[in-house]
Amino acid sequence: MHEYMKFIERFKRLIPKNIKPKFKNEKELLLWHKKQEKISSTYVMQNNKKTKIKKLLQKSGIKKLYTNCSFENYKIQHQGQKKAVLAAKNYAQKFNKNISSFIFSGKPGTGKNHLASAIGKYLIEQGKKVLIITVADLMSNIKNTFHNKSKITEAELLKKISEIDLLIIDEIGIQIESRYEKVILNQIIDRRSSSKKPTGMLSNLNYKRMQLLLGDRVIDRMRLGNSIWINFTWESFRRNITGHEK
C-alpha cells in the first residue's frame, strides 16, 4: 500500500490543478476500497437473489397467462372482490406466522387463479418454494412413477410434494376423481398438515360438493388455524380482459 501511495503522489503532480482526485491520502483510499467492496457485495447479492427468484418462478407451475398477476392489478368492481383481494394479500403477508391453508371456490373466470398466482409470486419473491398444479397433472406425475424407467418412486415424489412451502392444487372437481385419486389427495393433505405445510385449493365446487368429494378429513385439515375459504360468487369477467381468468 505504501508503494501504491508513492505512485499516487507522483501521479497527482501530473493532474491538472482544476481536477481533484477521489482520495488525498492512504486513509481515504482505504475508505474508498471498503465502499467499493460493499457496493460490489450488494450487487452480487441482488443478482443472486434475482437468479434464485427466476428459478423458483420457472419451477412454480404458474402459467404464462398469470405471470404478471398481482394483488394490485386484480380488477375490483365491487365489495366482494375487494374483500377477496384483501384476504389473499393478508394471507401472503402473514404466511410465515401460521400454517393456514386456503380454498378459492366459484365459477370459472372470477379471478381465482389470478389471486392464487399473486400469492405464489409474492412468496417466491420472499424465497419460498411454491407449486401450482392441476389435479390431472398431479395424478399424471404420480402415475409416471409406476414405470420401470422412472427416476423417482411414488414415495419420493409424495415426499417432495409434502416439503414444498406452498402447494396449490387447481381444478379440484373438474373431472370425476377415482378412489385412488381421493386417497392420494388425502395422503398429500395429511402429510403436509403433519409437516406444518399449508395447501391451497382452487375449485368450481361449493362447500357441500367439496366436502362430499374430498371427505370430512381433508376439509378439516384444510380449515386448520386461520385458514381462509373465499367464495367467488360474482359473474365471470373474462370478456373484459385479454386471455382467461379462473
Coordinates of N, CA and C in Angstrom, one line a residue:
M1 N 0.8 -1.2 0.0 CA 0.0 0.0 0.0 C 0.9 1.3 0.0
H2 N 2.0 1.2 0.7 CA 2.9 2.4 0.8 C 3.5 2.7 -0.6
E3 N 3.9 1.7 -1.3 CA 4.4 1.9 -2.7 C 3.3 2.5 -3.6
Y4 N 2.1 2.0 -3.3 CA 1.0 2.5 -4.1 C 0.8 4.0 -3.9
M5 N 0.9 4.4 -2.7 CA 0.7 5.8 -2.3 C 1.8 6.7 -2.9
K6 N 3.0 6.1 -3.0 CA 4.1 6.9 -3.7 C 3.7 7.1 -5.1
F7 N 3.1 6.1 -5.8 CA 2.7 6.2 -7.2 C 1.6 7.3 -7.3
I8 N 0.7 7.3 -6.3 CA -0.4 8.3 -6.3 C 0.1 9.7 -6.2
E9 N 1.1 9.8 -5.3 CA 1.7 11.2 -5.1 C 2.4 11.7 -6.4
R10 N 3.1 10.8 -7.1 CA 3.7 11.1 -8.4 C 2.7 11.4 -9.4
F11 N 1.6 10.6 -9.4 CA 0.5 10.8 -10.4 C -0.2 12.2 -10.2
K12 N -0.4 12.5 -8.9 CA -1.1 13.8 -8.5 C -0.4 15.0 -9.1
R13 N 1.0 14.9 -9.2 CA 1.7 16.0 -9.7 C 1.5 16.3 -11.2
L14 N 1.0 15.2 -11.8 CA 0.7 15.3 -13.3 C -0.7 15.7 -13.5
I15 N -1.6 15.7 -12.5 CA -3.0 16.0 -12.7 C -3.2 17.5 -12.7
P16 N -3.9 18.0 -13.7 CA -4.2 19.5 -13.8 C -4.8 20.0 -12.5
K17 N -4.5 21.2 -12.1 CA -5.0 21.8 -10.9 C -6.5 21.9 -10.7
N18 N -7.2 22.0 -11.8 CA -8.6 22.1 -11.8 C -9.3 20.7 -11.5
I19 N -8.6 19.6 -11.5 CA -9.2 18.3 -11.3 C -8.7 17.8 -9.9
K20 N -9.8 17.4 -9.1 CA -9.5 16.9 -7.8 C -9.5 15.4 -7.7
P21 N -8.5 14.7 -7.2 CA -8.5 13.3 -7.1 C -9.6 12.8 -6.1
K22 N -10.0 11.5 -6.2 CA -11.0 11.0 -5.3 C -10.5 10.8 -3.9
F23 N -9.2 10.6 -3.7 CA -8.6 10.5 -2.4 C -7.3 11.2 -2.3
K24 N -7.0 11.7 -1.1 CA -5.8 12.5 -0.9 C -4.7 11.8 -0.1
N25 N -5.2 10.8 0.6 CA -4.2 10.1 1.5 C -4.6 8.6 1.6
E26 N -3.8 7.8 2.3 CA -4.0 6.4 2.5 C -5.3 6.0 3.1
K27 N -5.7 6.8 4.1 CA -6.9 6.6 4.9 C -8.1 6.7 3.9
E28 N -8.1 7.8 3.1 CA -9.2 8.0 2.2 C -9.3 6.9 1.1
L29 N -8.1 6.4 0.7 CA -8.0 5.3 -0.2 C -8.6 4.0 0.4
L30 N -8.3 3.7 1.6 CA -8.9 2.5 2.3 C -10.4 2.6 2.4
L31 N -10.9 3.8 2.8 CA -12.3 4.0 2.9 C -13.0 3.8 1.5
W32 N -12.4 4.3 0.5 CA -12.9 4.2 -0.9 C -13.0 2.7 -1.3
H33 N -11.9 1.9 -1.0 CA -11.9 0.5 -1.3 C -13.0 -0.2 -0.5
K34 N -13.2 0.1 0.7 CA -14.3 -0.6 1.5 C -15.7 -0.2 0.9
K35 N -15.8 1.0 0.5 CA -17.1 1.4 -0.1 C -17.4 0.6 -1.4
Q36 N -16.3 0.5 -2.2 CA -16.4 -0.3 -3.5 C -16.7 -1.7 -3.2
E37 N -16.1 -2.3 -2.2 CA -16.3 -3.7 -1.9 C -17.8 -3.9 -1.4
K38 N -18.3 -3.0 -0.6 CA -19.7 -3.0 -0.2 C -20.7 -3.0 -1.3
I39 N -20.4 -2.0 -2.3 CA -21.2 -1.9 -3.5 C -21.2 -3.2 -4.3
S40 N -20.0 -3.7 -4.5 CA -19.8 -5.0 -5.2 C -20.6 -6.1 -4.6
S41 N -20.4 -6.2 -3.2 CA -21.1 -7.3 -2.5 C -22.6 -7.2 -2.6
T42 N -23.1 -6.0 -2.5 CA -24.6 -5.8 -2.6 C -25.1 -6.1 -4.0
Y43 N -24.3 -5.8 -5.0 CA -24.7 -6.1 -6.4 C -24.7 -7.6 -6.6
V44 N -23.7 -8.3 -6.1 CA -23.7 -9.8 -6.2 C -24.9 -10.4 -5.5
M45 N -25.2 -9.9 -4.3 CA -26.3 -10.5 -3.5 C -27.6 -10.3 -4.2
Q46 N -27.8 -9.1 -4.8 CA -29.0 -8.8 -5.6 C -29.2 -9.6 -6.8
N47 N -28.0 -9.8 -7.5 CA -28.0 -10.7 -8.7 C -28.4 -12.1 -8.3
N48 N -27.8 -12.6 -7.2 CA -28.0 -14.0 -6.8 C -29.5 -14.2 -6.4
K49 N -30.1 -13.1 -5.7 CA -31.5 -13.2 -5.3 C -32.4 -13.2 -6.6
K50 N -32.1 -12.4 -7.6 CA -32.8 -12.4 -8.8 C -32.8 -13.7 -9.5
T51 N -31.6 -14.3 -9.6 CA -31.4 -15.6 -10.2 C -32.2 -16.7 -9.5
K52 N -32.2 -16.7 -8.1 CA -32.9 -17.6 -7.3 C -34.4 -17.5 -7.6
I53 N -34.9 -16.2 -7.6 CA -36.4 -16.0 -7.8 C -36.8 -16.5 -9.2
K54 N -35.9 -16.2 -10.2 CA -36.2 -16.6 -11.6 C -36.4 -18.2 -11.6
K55 N -35.5 -18.9 -11.0 CA -35.5 -20.3 -11.0 C -36.8 -20.8 -10.3
L56 N -37.1 -20.2 -9.1 CA -38.3 -20.6 -8.4 C -39.6 -20.4 -9.2
L57 N -39.6 -19.3 -9.9 CA -40.7 -19.0 -10.8 C -40.9 -20.0 -11.9
Q58 N -39.7 -20.4 -12.5 CA -39.8 -21.4 -13.6 C -40.3 -22.7 -13.1
K59 N -40.0 -23.0 -11.8 CA -40.5 -24.3 -11.3 C -41.8 -24.3 -10.6
S60 N -42.4 -23.1 -10.5 CA -43.6 -22.9 -9.7 C -44.9 -23.4 -10.4
G61 N -44.9 -23.6 -11.7 CA -46.1 -24.1 -12.4 C -47.1 -22.9 -12.7
I62 N -46.7 -21.7 -12.4 CA -47.5 -20.5 -12.7 C -47.5 -20.4 -14.2
K63 N -48.7 -20.5 -14.8 CA -48.8 -20.4 -16.2 C -48.4 -19.0 -16.8
K64 N -48.0 -19.0 -18.0 CA -47.5 -17.7 -18.6 C -48.6 -16.7 -18.6
L65 N -49.9 -17.1 -18.7 CA -51.0 -16.2 -18.6 C -51.1 -15.4 -17.3
Y66 N -50.6 -16.0 -16.2 CA -50.7 -15.4 -14.9 C -49.4 -14.9 -14.3
T67 N -48.3 -14.9 -15.1 CA -47.0 -14.4 -14.6 C -47.0 -13.0 -14.2
N68 N -47.9 -12.2 -14.7 CA -47.9 -10.7 -14.4 C -49.0 -10.4 -13.4
C69 N -49.7 -11.4 -12.9 CA -50.8 -11.2 -11.9 C -50.3 -10.7 -10.6
S70 N -50.9 -9.8 -10.0 CA -50.6 -9.3 -8.7 C -51.8 -8.8 -7.9
F71 N -51.7 -8.5 -6.7 CA -52.8 -8.0 -5.9 C -53.3 -6.6 -6.4
E72 N -52.3 -5.9 -6.9 CA -52.6 -4.5 -7.4 C -53.3 -4.5 -8.7
N73 N -53.1 -5.4 -9.6 CA -53.8 -5.4 -10.9 C -55.0 -6.3 -11.0
Y74 N -55.5 -6.8 -9.9 CA -56.7 -7.5 -9.9 C -57.9 -6.5 -10.0
K75 N -58.8 -6.8 -11.0 CA -59.9 -5.9 -11.3 C -60.9 -5.9 -10.2
I76 N -61.1 -4.8 -9.5 CA -62.1 -4.7 -8.4 C -63.3 -3.9 -8.9
Q77 N -64.4 -4.6 -8.9 CA -65.6 -4.0 -9.4 C -66.7 -3.8 -8.3
H78 N -66.5 -4.5 -7.2 CA -67.5 -4.4 -6.1 C -66.8 -4.9 -4.8
Q79 N -67.6 -4.8 -3.7 CA -67.1 -5.0 -2.4 C -66.6 -6.5 -2.2
G80 N -67.3 -7.4 -2.8 CA -66.9 -8.8 -2.7 C -65.5 -9.1 -3.2
Q81 N -65.2 -8.5 -4.4 CA -63.9 -8.7 -4.9 C -62.8 -8.0 -4.1
K82 N -63.2 -6.8 -3.5 CA -62.2 -6.1 -2.7 C -61.9 -6.9 -1.5
K83 N -62.9 -7.6 -0.9 CA -62.6 -8.4 0.3 C -61.7 -9.6 -0.1
A84 N -62.0 -10.2 -1.2 CA -61.2 -11.3 -1.7 C -59.7 -10.9 -1.9
V85 N -59.4 -9.8 -2.5 CA -58.1 -9.3 -2.7 C -57.4 -9.1 -1.3
L86 N -58.1 -8.4 -0.4 CA -57.5 -8.1 0.9 C -57.2 -9.4 1.7
A87 N -58.1 -10.3 1.6 CA -57.9 -11.6 2.3 C -56.7 -12.4 1.7
A88 N -56.6 -12.4 0.4 CA -55.5 -13.1 -0.3 C -54.2 -12.4 0.1
K89 N -54.1 -11.1 0.0 CA -52.9 -10.3 0.3 C -52.5 -10.5 1.8
N90 N -53.5 -10.5 2.7 CA -53.2 -10.7 4.1 C -52.6 -12.1 4.3
Y91 N -53.2 -13.1 3.6 CA -52.7 -14.5 3.7 C -51.2 -14.5 3.4
A92 N -50.9 -13.9 2.2 CA -49.5 -13.9 1.8 C -48.6 -13.2 2.7
Q93 N -49.0 -12.1 3.2 CA -48.1 -11.3 4.1 C -47.9 -12.0 5.5
K94 N -48.9 -12.8 5.9 CA -48.7 -13.4 7.2 C -48.4 -14.9 7.1
F95 N -47.9 -15.3 5.9 CA -47.6 -16.7 5.6 C -46.6 -17.3 6.6
N96 N -45.6 -16.6 7.0 CA -44.6 -17.1 7.9 C -45.1 -17.3 9.3
K97 N -46.2 -16.6 9.6 CA -46.6 -16.6 11.0 C -47.7 -17.7 11.4
N98 N -48.1 -18.5 10.4 CA -49.1 -19.5 10.7 C -49.0 -20.7 9.6
I99 N -49.8 -21.7 9.8 CA -49.8 -22.8 8.8 C -51.1 -22.9 8.1
S100 N -51.7 -21.7 8.0 CA -53.1 -21.7 7.4 C -53.1 -22.1 5.9
S101 N -54.1 -22.8 5.5 CA -54.4 -23.1 4.1 C -55.4 -22.2 3.5
F102 N -55.8 -22.4 2.2 CA -56.9 -21.6 1.7 C -57.6 -22.4 0.6
I103 N -58.9 -22.1 0.4 CA -59.7 -22.6 -0.7 C -60.4 -21.5 -1.4
F104 N -60.2 -21.4 -2.7 CA -60.9 -20.4 -3.5 C -61.9 -21.2 -4.3
S105 N -63.2 -21.0 -4.1 CA -64.2 -21.7 -4.9 C -65.2 -20.7 -5.6
G106 N -65.6 -21.1 -6.7 CA -66.5 -20.3 -7.5 C -66.5 -20.6 -9.0
K107 N -67.3 -19.9 -9.7 CA -67.4 -20.1 -11.2 C -66.1 -19.8 -11.9
P108 N -65.9 -20.4 -13.1 CA -64.8 -20.1 -13.9 C -64.8 -18.6 -14.3
G109 N -63.6 -18.0 -14.4 CA -63.5 -16.6 -14.9 C -63.7 -15.6 -13.8
T110 N -63.7 -16.0 -12.6 CA -63.9 -15.0 -11.5 C -62.6 -14.5 -10.8
G111 N -61.5 -15.0 -11.2 CA -60.2 -14.5 -10.7 C -59.5 -15.3 -9.7
K112 N -59.9 -16.6 -9.5 CA -59.3 -17.5 -8.5 C -57.8 -17.7 -8.8
N113 N -57.5 -18.0 -10.1 CA -56.1 -18.2 -10.5 C -55.3 -17.0 -10.4
H114 N -55.9 -15.8 -10.7 CA -55.2 -14.6 -10.5 C -54.7 -14.4 -9.1
L115 N -55.5 -14.5 -8.1 CA -55.1 -14.3 -6.8 C -54.2 -15.4 -6.2
A116 N -54.4 -16.6 -6.7 CA -53.6 -17.7 -6.3 C -52.1 -17.5 -6.8
S117 N -52.1 -17.0 -8.1 CA -50.7 -16.7 -8.7 C -50.1 -15.5 -8.0
A118 N -50.9 -14.5 -7.6 CA -50.4 -13.4 -6.9 C -49.8 -13.8 -5.5
I119 N -50.5 -14.7 -4.8 CA -49.9 -15.2 -3.6 C -48.6 -16.0 -3.8
G120 N -48.6 -16.8 -4.9 CA -47.4 -17.6 -5.2 C -46.2 -16.7 -5.6
K121 N -46.5 -15.7 -6.4 CA -45.4 -14.8 -6.8 C -44.8 -14.0 -5.6
Y122 N -45.7 -13.6 -4.7 CA -45.3 -12.8 -3.5 C -44.4 -13.7 -2.7
L123 N -44.8 -14.9 -2.5 CA -44.0 -15.8 -1.6 C -42.7 -16.2 -2.3
I124 N -42.7 -16.4 -3.6 CA -41.5 -16.7 -4.3 C -40.4 -15.6 -4.2
E125 N -40.9 -14.3 -4.2 CA -40.0 -13.2 -4.0 C -39.4 -13.1 -2.6
Q126 N -40.1 -13.9 -1.7 CA -39.5 -14.0 -0.3 C -38.6 -15.2 -0.2
G127 N -38.4 -15.9 -1.3 CA -37.5 -17.1 -1.3 C -38.2 -18.4 -1.0
K128 N -39.6 -18.4 -1.0 CA -40.3 -19.6 -0.7 C -40.5 -20.5 -2.0
K129 N -40.6 -21.8 -1.8 CA -40.9 -22.7 -2.9 C -42.4 -22.9 -3.0
V130 N -42.9 -22.6 -4.2 CA -44.4 -22.7 -4.5 C -44.6 -23.6 -5.7
L131 N -45.6 -24.4 -5.7 CA -46.0 -25.2 -6.9 C -47.5 -25.1 -7.1
I132 N -47.9 -24.6 -8.3 CA -49.3 -24.6 -8.7 C -49.5 -25.7 -9.7
I133 N -50.4 -26.7 -9.4 CA -50.6 -27.8 -10.3 C -52.0 -28.3 -10.3
T134 N -52.5 -28.7 -11.5 CA -53.9 -29.2 -11.6 C -53.9 -30.6 -11.0
V135 N -55.1 -31.1 -10.6 CA -55.3 -32.4 -10.1 C -54.8 -33.4 -11.2
A136 N -55.2 -33.2 -12.5 CA -54.9 -34.1 -13.6 C -53.4 -34.2 -13.7
D137 N -52.6 -33.1 -13.7 CA -51.2 -33.2 -13.8 C -50.5 -33.8 -12.6
L138 N -51.1 -33.6 -11.5 CA -50.5 -34.2 -10.2 C -50.6 -35.7 -10.3
M139 N -51.8 -36.2 -10.7 CA -52.0 -37.6 -10.8 C -51.2 -38.2 -11.9
S140 N -51.0 -37.5 -13.0 CA -50.2 -38.0 -14.1 C -48.8 -38.1 -13.7
N141 N -48.2 -37.2 -13.0 CA -46.8 -37.3 -12.5 C -46.7 -38.4 -11.5
I142 N -47.7 -38.7 -10.7 CA -47.6 -39.8 -9.7 C -47.6 -41.1 -10.5
K143 N -48.6 -41.2 -11.5 CA -48.7 -42.5 -12.2 C -47.4 -42.8 -13.1
N144 N -46.7 -41.7 -13.5 CA -45.5 -41.9 -14.2 C -44.4 -42.6 -13.4
T145 N -44.5 -42.5 -12.1 CA -43.5 -43.1 -11.2 C -43.7 -44.7 -11.2
F146 N -44.8 -45.1 -11.8 CA -45.0 -46.6 -11.8 C -44.2 -47.3 -12.8
H147 N -43.7 -46.5 -13.8 CA -42.9 -47.1 -14.9 C -41.5 -47.5 -14.4
N148 N -41.0 -48.5 -15.0 CA -39.6 -49.0 -14.6 C -38.5 -48.0 -14.9
K149 N -38.8 -47.2 -15.9 CA -37.7 -46.2 -16.3 C -37.8 -44.9 -15.5
S150 N -38.8 -44.8 -14.6 CA -38.9 -43.6 -13.8 C -37.7 -43.4 -12.9
K151 N -37.2 -42.2 -12.8 CA -36.0 -41.9 -11.9 C -36.4 -41.6 -10.5
I152 N -37.7 -41.6 -10.2 CA -38.2 -41.3 -8.9 C -39.4 -42.2 -8.5
T153 N -39.5 -42.6 -7.3 CA -40.6 -43.5 -6.9 C -41.8 -42.7 -6.4
E154 N -42.9 -43.3 -6.3 CA -44.1 -42.6 -5.8 C -43.9 -42.0 -4.4
A155 N -43.2 -42.8 -3.6 CA -43.0 -42.3 -2.2 C -42.1 -41.1 -2.2
E156 N -41.1 -41.1 -3.1 CA -40.1 -40.0 -3.2 C -40.8 -38.7 -3.7
L157 N -41.7 -38.9 -4.7 CA -42.4 -37.8 -5.2 C -43.4 -37.2 -4.2
L158 N -44.1 -38.0 -3.5 CA -45.0 -37.6 -2.5 C -44.3 -36.8 -1.4
K159 N -43.0 -37.3 -1.1 CA -42.2 -36.6 0.0 C -41.8 -35.2 -0.5
K160 N -41.4 -35.1 -1.8 CA -41.1 -33.8 -2.3 C -42.3 -32.8 -2.3
I161 N -43.4 -33.3 -2.7 CA -44.6 -32.5 -2.7 C -45.0 -32.0 -1.3
S162 N -44.7 -32.9 -0.4 CA -45.0 -32.6 1.0 C -44.1 -31.5 1.6
E163 N -42.9 -31.3 1.0 CA -41.9 -30.4 1.5 C -42.0 -29.0 0.9
I164 N -42.8 -28.9 -0.2 CA -42.9 -27.5 -0.8 C -43.5 -26.6 0.2
D165 N -43.1 -25.3 0.2 CA -43.6 -24.4 1.2 C -45.1 -24.1 1.0
L166 N -45.5 -24.0 -0.2 CA -47.0 -23.8 -0.5 C -47.3 -24.6 -1.8
L167 N -48.2 -25.6 -1.6 CA -48.7 -26.3 -2.8 C -50.1 -25.9 -3.1
I168 N -50.4 -25.5 -4.3 CA -51.7 -25.0 -4.7 C -52.3 -26.0 -5.8
I169 N -53.4 -26.7 -5.4 CA -53.9 -27.7 -6.3 C -55.1 -27.1 -7.0
D170 N -55.0 -27.1 -8.4 CA -56.1 -26.4 -9.2 C -57.0 -27.5 -9.8
E171 N -58.2 -27.0 -10.2 CA -59.2 -27.8 -10.9 C -59.7 -29.0 -10.0
I172 N -59.9 -28.7 -8.7 CA -60.5 -29.7 -7.9 C -61.9 -29.9 -8.3
G173 N -62.3 -31.2 -8.7 CA -63.7 -31.4 -9.1 C -64.0 -31.3 -10.6
I174 N -63.0 -30.9 -11.4 CA -63.2 -30.8 -12.8 C -63.5 -32.1 -13.4
Q175 N -62.8 -33.1 -13.1 CA -63.1 -34.5 -13.6 C -63.6 -35.3 -12.4
I176 N -64.1 -36.5 -12.7 CA -64.6 -37.4 -11.7 C -63.4 -38.1 -11.1
E177 N -63.0 -37.8 -9.9 CA -61.9 -38.4 -9.3 C -62.1 -39.9 -8.9
S178 N -61.2 -40.7 -9.2 CA -61.3 -42.1 -8.8 C -61.0 -42.2 -7.3
R179 N -61.2 -43.4 -6.8 CA -60.9 -43.6 -5.3 C -59.5 -43.5 -5.1
Y180 N -58.6 -43.9 -6.0 CA -57.2 -43.8 -5.9 C -56.8 -42.3 -5.8
E181 N -57.4 -41.5 -6.6 CA -57.1 -40.0 -6.6 C -57.4 -39.4 -5.3
K182 N -58.6 -39.8 -4.7 CA -59.0 -39.3 -3.4 C -58.0 -39.7 -2.3
V183 N -57.6 -41.0 -2.4 CA -56.6 -41.5 -1.4 C -55.3 -40.6 -1.5
I184 N -54.8 -40.4 -2.7 CA -53.6 -39.6 -2.9 C -53.8 -38.2 -2.4
L185 N -54.9 -37.5 -2.7 CA -55.1 -36.2 -2.2 C -55.2 -36.2 -0.7
N186 N -55.8 -37.2 -0.1 CA -55.9 -37.3 1.3 C -54.5 -37.5 1.9
Q187 N -53.6 -38.3 1.3 CA -52.3 -38.5 1.8 C -51.5 -37.2 1.7
I188 N -51.6 -36.5 0.6 CA -50.8 -35.3 0.4 C -51.2 -34.2 1.5
I189 N -52.5 -34.0 1.7 CA -53.0 -33.0 2.6 C -52.6 -33.4 4.0
D190 N -52.7 -34.7 4.3 CA -52.4 -35.2 5.7 C -50.9 -35.1 6.0
R191 N -50.0 -35.4 5.0 CA -48.6 -35.2 5.2 C -48.2 -33.8 5.3
R192 N -48.8 -32.9 4.5 CA -48.4 -31.5 4.6 C -48.9 -30.9 5.9
S193 N -50.1 -31.3 6.3 CA -50.6 -30.8 7.6 C -49.7 -31.2 8.7
S194 N -49.3 -32.5 8.7 CA -48.4 -33.0 9.7 C -47.0 -32.3 9.7
S195 N -46.6 -31.9 8.5 CA -45.3 -31.2 8.4 C -45.5 -29.7 8.5
K196 N -46.7 -29.2 8.9 CA -47.0 -27.8 9.1 C -46.8 -27.0 7.8
K197 N -47.1 -27.6 6.7 CA -47.0 -27.0 5.4 C -48.5 -26.7 4.8
P198 N -48.8 -25.5 4.5 CA -50.1 -25.1 4.1 C -50.4 -25.5 2.6
T199 N -51.6 -25.7 2.3 CA -52.1 -26.1 0.9 C -53.2 -25.1 0.5
G200 N -53.1 -24.8 -0.8 CA -54.2 -24.0 -1.4 C -55.0 -24.9 -2.4
M201 N -56.3 -24.7 -2.5 CA -57.1 -25.4 -3.5 C -58.0 -24.4 -4.3
L202 N -58.1 -24.7 -5.6 CA -59.0 -23.9 -6.4 C -60.0 -24.8 -7.0
S203 N -61.3 -24.4 -6.9 CA -62.4 -25.3 -7.4 C -63.6 -24.5 -7.8
N204 N -64.4 -25.1 -8.7 CA -65.6 -24.5 -9.1 C -66.8 -25.0 -8.2
L205 N -66.4 -25.9 -7.3 CA -67.4 -26.5 -6.4 C -67.7 -25.7 -5.2
N206 N -68.9 -25.8 -4.6 CA -69.2 -25.1 -3.4 C -68.8 -25.9 -2.2
Y207 N -69.1 -25.5 -1.0 CA -68.6 -26.2 0.2 C -69.1 -27.6 0.3
K208 N -70.5 -27.7 0.1 CA -71.1 -29.1 0.3 C -70.5 -30.1 -0.7
R209 N -70.4 -29.6 -2.0 CA -69.9 -30.5 -3.0 C -68.4 -30.9 -2.8
M210 N -67.6 -29.9 -2.3 CA -66.2 -30.1 -2.0 C -66.1 -31.2 -0.8
Q211 N -67.0 -31.0 0.2 CA -67.0 -31.9 1.3 C -67.3 -33.3 0.9
L212 N -68.3 -33.4 0.0 CA -68.8 -34.7 -0.5 C -67.7 -35.4 -1.3
L213 N -67.0 -34.6 -2.1 CA -65.9 -35.1 -3.0 C -64.7 -35.5 -2.2
L214 N -64.2 -34.6 -1.3 CA -62.9 -34.9 -0.6 C -63.0 -35.6 0.7
G215 N -64.2 -35.4 1.3 CA -64.4 -36.1 2.6 C -64.1 -35.1 3.8
D216 N -64.7 -35.4 4.9 CA -64.6 -34.6 6.1 C -63.1 -34.4 6.6
R217 N -62.3 -35.5 6.5 CA -60.9 -35.5 7.0 C -60.1 -34.4 6.2
V218 N -60.2 -34.4 4.9 CA -59.4 -33.4 4.1 C -59.9 -32.0 4.4
I219 N -61.2 -31.8 4.4 CA -61.8 -30.5 4.7 C -61.4 -30.0 6.0
D220 N -61.4 -30.8 7.0 CA -60.9 -30.4 8.4 C -59.5 -30.0 8.4
R221 N -58.6 -30.7 7.6 CA -57.2 -30.4 7.5 C -57.1 -29.0 6.8
M222 N -57.9 -28.8 5.8 CA -57.8 -27.5 5.1 C -58.3 -26.3 5.8
R223 N -59.0 -26.5 6.9 CA -59.5 -25.4 7.7 C -58.9 -25.2 9.1
L224 N -57.7 -25.8 9.2 CA -56.9 -25.6 10.5 C -56.5 -24.2 10.7
G225 N -56.4 -23.8 11.9 CA -55.8 -22.5 12.2 C -56.7 -21.3 11.6
N226 N -56.0 -20.4 11.0 CA -56.6 -19.2 10.4 C -56.8 -19.4 8.9
S227 N -57.1 -20.6 8.5 CA -57.3 -20.9 7.0 C -58.5 -20.1 6.5
I228 N -58.4 -19.8 5.2 CA -59.5 -18.9 4.6 C -60.2 -19.7 3.5
W229 N -61.5 -19.5 3.4 CA -62.3 -20.0 2.3 C -63.0 -18.8 1.7
I230 N -62.6 -18.5 0.4 CA -63.2 -17.4 -0.3 C -64.1 -17.9 -1.4
N231 N -65.4 -17.5 -1.3 CA -66.4 -17.8 -2.3 C -66.4 -16.7 -3.4
F232 N -66.0 -17.1 -4.6 CA -66.0 -16.1 -5.7 C -67.4 -16.2 -6.4
T233 N -68.4 -15.5 -5.8 CA -69.8 -15.6 -6.2 C -70.2 -14.7 -7.3
W234 N -69.3 -13.9 -7.8 CA -69.7 -13.0 -8.9 C -69.6 -13.6 -10.2
E235 N -70.1 -12.9 -11.2 CA -70.0 -13.5 -12.6 C -68.6 -13.3 -13.2
S236 N -68.4 -14.1 -14.2 CA -67.1 -14.1 -14.9 C -66.8 -12.8 -15.5
F237 N -65.5 -12.3 -15.5 CA -65.2 -11.1 -16.2 C -64.2 -11.4 -17.3
R238 N -64.2 -12.6 -17.8 CA -63.3 -13.0 -18.9 C -63.5 -12.1 -20.1
R239 N -64.7 -11.7 -20.4 CA -65.0 -11.0 -21.6 C -64.4 -9.6 -21.6
N240 N -64.0 -9.1 -20.3 CA -63.4 -7.8 -20.2 C -61.9 -7.8 -20.2
I241 N -61.3 -8.9 -20.3 CA -59.8 -9.0 -20.3 C -59.3 -9.7 -21.4
T242 N -57.9 -9.6 -21.6 CA -57.2 -10.4 -22.6 C -56.8 -11.7 -22.0
G243 N -57.1 -12.8 -22.7 CA -56.8 -14.1 -22.1 C -57.9 -14.6 -21.2
H244 N -57.6 -15.5 -20.3 CA -58.6 -16.1 -19.5 C -58.3 -16.0 -18.0
E245 N -59.3 -16.0 -17.2 CA -59.1 -16.0 -15.7 C -59.9 -17.1 -15.1
K246 N -59.4 -17.7 -14.1 CA -60.1 -18.8 -13.4 C -60.3 -18.3 -11.9

